[in-house]
Amino acid sequence: MTTTDMPRPVDADPKRSVSKKRSSRAGSGGFRRAIAPTTLLWIMACLYGFPVLWFILSSLKPSSDLFSYPLTLVPHNPTLSGFKAAWESANFSQYFINTAIVCVITTILTVGVSCCTGYALAKYDNKWLKVFFICILATTMLPSEVMLAPEFLVVRNLGLYNSFAGIILPAVLTATGCFMFRQFFLTVPDELVEAARIDGARELSIFLRIMVPLSRPIMLTLAILSFQWRWNDYIWPLLMLNDPNKFTVQIGIQSIVGAQNINWSVLLGASVISMIPLIAVFLVFQRYVMGADINAGLKD
């Protein structure tokens, strides 16, 4: 047999060549299908990001250039005078400390209480728990302004007016947090819990050693959201606090606004300063918000 008569490797294994062709076609088809949604996501990102970019660049403009015509995106004479004036006109260091105390304590309590409530609603079969869950969801159908008056009366009667506790306690239990944890724990197989009970684990041990580690992505997600909610909260701290030494960042920014005129350069600088902690928290924790392997420990 001559060398020309010997079969080639591709001819010797026709199934492999067919599988390669199919995989290449599938890869090209998947790439084509991803073009449209990727383009749409980039368009939406630009639509959402452009106002934020304009806002940040406007904070670098002097007051005389903010309303000059024609409007420009990039400042011609960038300056940090707005940031300096904002920091000097208000006690931002104290505002940051007060807001950080409220946000950290509220976030820890919100995540803990929501995790416990979500686990009970998902893994215990009781009709009263279902009624309780419906009542929690019903609170999301009411505007927050409707709840301000009764919440204020309750907190005032408890003697918590003009205190950080009066801001923290009403914000601990959130319907969003309970719903997030309940939906997550429903996806955890019941076999995992039953196996732990057969091994002699108590309910508290099952919750702390199995459920809490599995729910870390949900905990971090709710922590980011809760921190953002409390940091940007304005109405409730405004009602509860009358001591300037206890004001939060948002009330401090409002105090910069004058009764007759508004220094927009200072206001924009103060607003950008208030955004820095939120951006830092998101950048630190967003990489931890990943999917968890809820089937770990189970056998087929």
XYZ file of C-alpha atoms in Angstrom:
300
model
C 0.000 0.000 0.000
C 1.403 3.365 -0.976
C 1.237 6.444 1.179
C -1.545 7.838 -0.960
C -3.679 4.776 -0.222
C -3.497 5.203 3.564
C -6.669 6.617 5.151
C -6.411 10.104 6.584
C -7.195 10.675 10.274
C -10.308 12.670 9.432
C -11.605 9.912 7.177
C -10.841 7.280 9.802
C -13.144 8.951 12.357
C -16.111 10.515 10.547
C -18.119 10.959 13.802
C -15.464 13.268 15.233
C -15.462 15.447 12.126
C -19.250 15.698 12.227
C -19.182 16.657 15.933
C -16.576 19.339 15.236
C -18.722 20.796 12.480
C -21.772 20.809 14.738
C -19.885 22.486 17.591
C -18.505 25.157 15.274
C -21.973 25.827 13.887
C -23.421 25.973 17.416
C -20.696 28.371 18.499
C -21.254 30.690 15.566
C -25.021 30.516 16.042
C -24.670 31.328 19.757
C -22.463 34.287 18.906
C -25.027 35.632 16.466
C -27.813 35.204 19.009
C -25.781 37.087 21.632
C -25.246 40.146 19.431
C -28.784 41.528 19.785
C -29.141 41.250 23.601
C -25.579 42.494 24.136
C -26.235 45.516 21.940
C -29.480 46.212 23.797
C -27.686 46.016 27.157
C -25.016 48.449 25.987
C -27.688 50.874 24.781
C -29.486 50.695 28.133
C -26.203 51.157 29.984
C -25.478 54.290 27.966
C -28.990 55.646 28.563
C -28.656 55.151 32.319
C -25.019 56.183 32.532
C -25.188 59.404 30.524
C -27.196 61.396 33.146
C -24.853 60.166 35.877
C -21.830 61.212 33.824
C -23.393 64.632 33.172
C -24.131 64.983 36.892
C -20.556 64.174 37.945
C -18.970 66.394 35.287
C -21.333 69.249 36.173
C -20.074 69.131 39.762
C -16.648 70.095 38.385
C -17.993 73.220 36.691
C -18.031 76.672 38.315
C -21.441 78.175 38.983
C -21.147 80.519 36.000
C -20.773 77.624 33.549
C -23.637 75.448 34.759
C -26.354 77.333 32.863
C -24.275 78.822 30.077
C -25.582 78.385 26.531
C -24.875 76.213 24.662
C -24.668 73.487 27.279
C -21.468 71.483 27.331
C -20.765 68.076 28.778
C -17.068 68.508 29.554
C -16.229 71.499 31.797
C -14.001 74.102 30.176
C -12.497 75.211 33.489
C -12.798 72.253 35.886
C -12.609 73.168 39.535
C -13.071 71.523 42.933
C -14.388 74.682 44.565
C -17.885 73.208 44.803
C -16.619 70.205 46.772
C -14.539 72.400 49.070
C -17.393 74.825 49.725
C -19.807 71.946 50.373
C -17.471 70.292 52.861
C -16.844 73.563 54.686
C -20.453 74.772 54.720
C -21.765 71.654 56.459
C -20.468 69.332 59.146
C -20.058 66.441 56.713
C -17.684 64.488 58.918
C -20.331 64.249 61.651
C -23.057 63.536 59.099
C -21.008 60.675 57.654
C -20.426 59.169 61.101
C -24.111 59.392 62.027
C -25.246 57.891 58.730
C -22.646 55.119 58.915
C -23.847 54.134 62.397
C -27.462 53.997 61.249
C -26.675 52.135 58.012
C -24.368 49.506 59.506
C -26.606 48.639 62.475
C -29.766 48.623 60.360
C -28.161 46.486 57.650
C -26.925 43.868 60.125
C -30.319 43.643 61.846
C -32.218 43.618 58.548
C -30.161 40.767 57.107
C -30.390 38.709 60.315
C -34.116 39.186 60.868
C -34.973 38.673 57.194
C -32.896 35.486 57.047
C -34.648 33.999 60.080
C -38.087 35.027 58.845
C -37.475 33.738 55.324
C -36.270 30.365 56.605
C -39.334 29.940 58.825
C -41.709 30.898 56.013
C -40.041 28.520 53.548
C -39.326 25.395 55.592
C -42.155 25.197 58.142
C -45.621 24.155 57.014
C -48.137 26.134 59.016
C -51.220 27.966 57.812
C -50.608 30.881 60.175
C -47.151 31.364 58.706
C -48.733 31.643 55.285
C -51.157 34.251 56.604
C -48.242 36.110 58.176
C -46.375 36.054 54.866
C -49.400 37.497 53.057
C -49.570 40.271 55.657
C -45.895 41.054 55.076
C -46.421 41.245 51.322
C -49.478 43.430 51.838
C -47.267 46.136 53.329
C -45.600 46.569 49.920
C -48.969 47.610 48.452
C -49.172 50.653 50.707
C -47.303 53.878 49.948
C -44.601 54.637 52.476
C -46.218 58.004 53.201
C -49.297 56.216 54.568
C -47.173 54.470 57.199
C -45.329 57.591 58.376
C -48.004 58.890 60.760
C -48.665 55.640 62.704
C -44.939 54.800 62.792
C -44.149 58.255 64.130
C -46.763 57.942 66.891
C -45.498 54.513 67.938
C -41.851 55.592 68.019
C -42.681 58.783 69.900
C -44.739 56.927 72.492
C -41.838 54.533 73.021
C -39.611 57.482 73.891
C -37.328 57.019 70.879
C -37.890 60.417 69.292
C -34.693 62.265 68.306
C -32.552 59.138 68.628
C -30.820 56.745 66.274
C -32.920 53.891 67.652
C -36.041 55.617 66.379
C -34.589 55.541 62.866
C -33.198 52.012 63.036
C -35.999 49.931 64.580
C -38.808 50.710 62.072
C -36.486 49.841 59.189
C -35.302 46.443 60.461
C -38.009 44.191 58.994
C -38.564 44.696 55.273
C -40.967 42.811 53.041
C -38.369 42.723 50.267
C -35.794 41.010 52.475
C -38.245 38.407 53.771
C -39.435 37.654 50.247
C -35.870 37.297 48.920
C -34.840 34.820 51.605
C -38.094 32.861 51.418
C -37.782 32.389 47.670
C -34.155 31.329 48.039
C -34.793 28.821 50.823
C -37.616 27.289 48.781
C -35.000 26.319 46.190
C -32.898 24.498 48.810
C -33.820 20.779 48.644
C -35.725 19.487 51.654
C -33.555 16.356 51.516
C -30.645 18.418 52.784
C -32.597 19.458 55.873
C -33.989 15.958 56.443
C -30.519 14.432 56.206
C -29.262 16.830 58.853
C -32.193 15.977 61.125
C -31.540 12.251 60.714
C -27.931 12.852 61.733
C -29.194 14.413 64.959
C -28.751 18.100 64.152
C -31.041 20.511 65.937
C -33.054 23.181 64.157
C -30.793 26.006 65.277
C -27.728 24.066 64.149
C -29.320 23.349 60.761
C -30.086 27.006 60.297
C -26.679 28.341 61.370
C -24.425 25.672 59.841
C -26.293 24.828 56.629
C -28.797 27.491 55.646
C -26.858 30.599 56.566
C -23.702 29.627 54.584
C -25.820 28.699 51.562
C -27.644 32.026 51.640
C -24.496 34.170 51.595
C -25.207 35.575 48.083
C -28.689 36.667 49.168
C -27.299 38.112 52.404
C -24.745 40.209 50.546
C -27.315 41.344 47.990
C -29.744 42.436 50.694
C -26.894 44.070 52.622
C -26.021 46.224 49.611
C -29.665 47.163 49.054
C -30.329 47.855 52.735
C -27.229 50.013 53.058
C -28.319 51.989 50.000
C -31.879 52.414 51.299
C -30.754 53.703 54.677
C -28.045 55.937 53.245
C -30.485 57.644 50.864
C -33.334 57.815 53.374
C -34.480 61.379 53.880
C -38.119 61.640 54.973
C -37.973 59.428 58.069
C -34.773 60.913 59.590
C -36.161 64.394 58.862
C -39.254 63.586 60.941
C -37.393 61.860 63.762
C -34.383 64.124 64.319
C -34.215 67.738 65.456
C -30.681 67.770 66.837
C -28.165 69.014 64.207
C -25.468 66.820 65.760
C -27.538 63.738 64.842
C -28.416 64.692 61.279
C -27.700 62.221 58.498
C -26.051 62.998 55.168
C -29.277 63.616 53.258
C -30.545 66.106 55.832
C -27.140 67.772 55.766
C -27.357 68.183 51.999
C -30.832 69.675 52.335
C -29.511 72.204 54.849
C -27.200 73.577 52.136
C -30.179 74.628 50.032
C -31.052 78.250 50.774
C -34.536 79.630 51.196
C -34.211 82.183 48.390
C -31.496 80.861 46.092
C -29.567 77.666 45.485
C -25.852 77.431 44.902
C -25.954 74.591 42.399
C -22.188 74.126 42.330
C -22.105 73.507 46.085
C -25.206 71.310 45.957
C -23.784 69.140 43.165
C -20.479 68.800 45.017
C -22.256 67.726 48.202
C -24.358 65.210 46.260
C -21.281 63.647 44.659
C -19.592 63.423 48.073
C -22.617 61.566 49.442
C -22.369 59.025 46.586
C -18.786 57.963 47.352
C -19.579 55.517 50.225
C -22.319 53.820 48.198
C -19.999 53.306 45.243
C -17.272 51.979 47.530
C -19.624 49.487 49.213
C -20.881 48.221 45.873
C -17.391 47.816 44.406
C -16.203 45.901 47.478
C -19.113 43.484 47.801
C -20.463 43.072 44.273
C -17.921 40.377 43.391
C -19.198 38.264 46.295
C -22.753 38.276 44.966
C -22.447 34.962 43.155
C -24.621 31.889 42.802
C -24.320 29.265 45.490
C -24.239 25.510 44.951
C -27.345 24.568 46.885
C -26.957 20.892 45.955
C -23.660 20.565 47.795
C -23.688 17.582 50.140
C -26.408 15.687 48.266
C -25.920 12.406 46.443
C -27.765 11.299 43.327
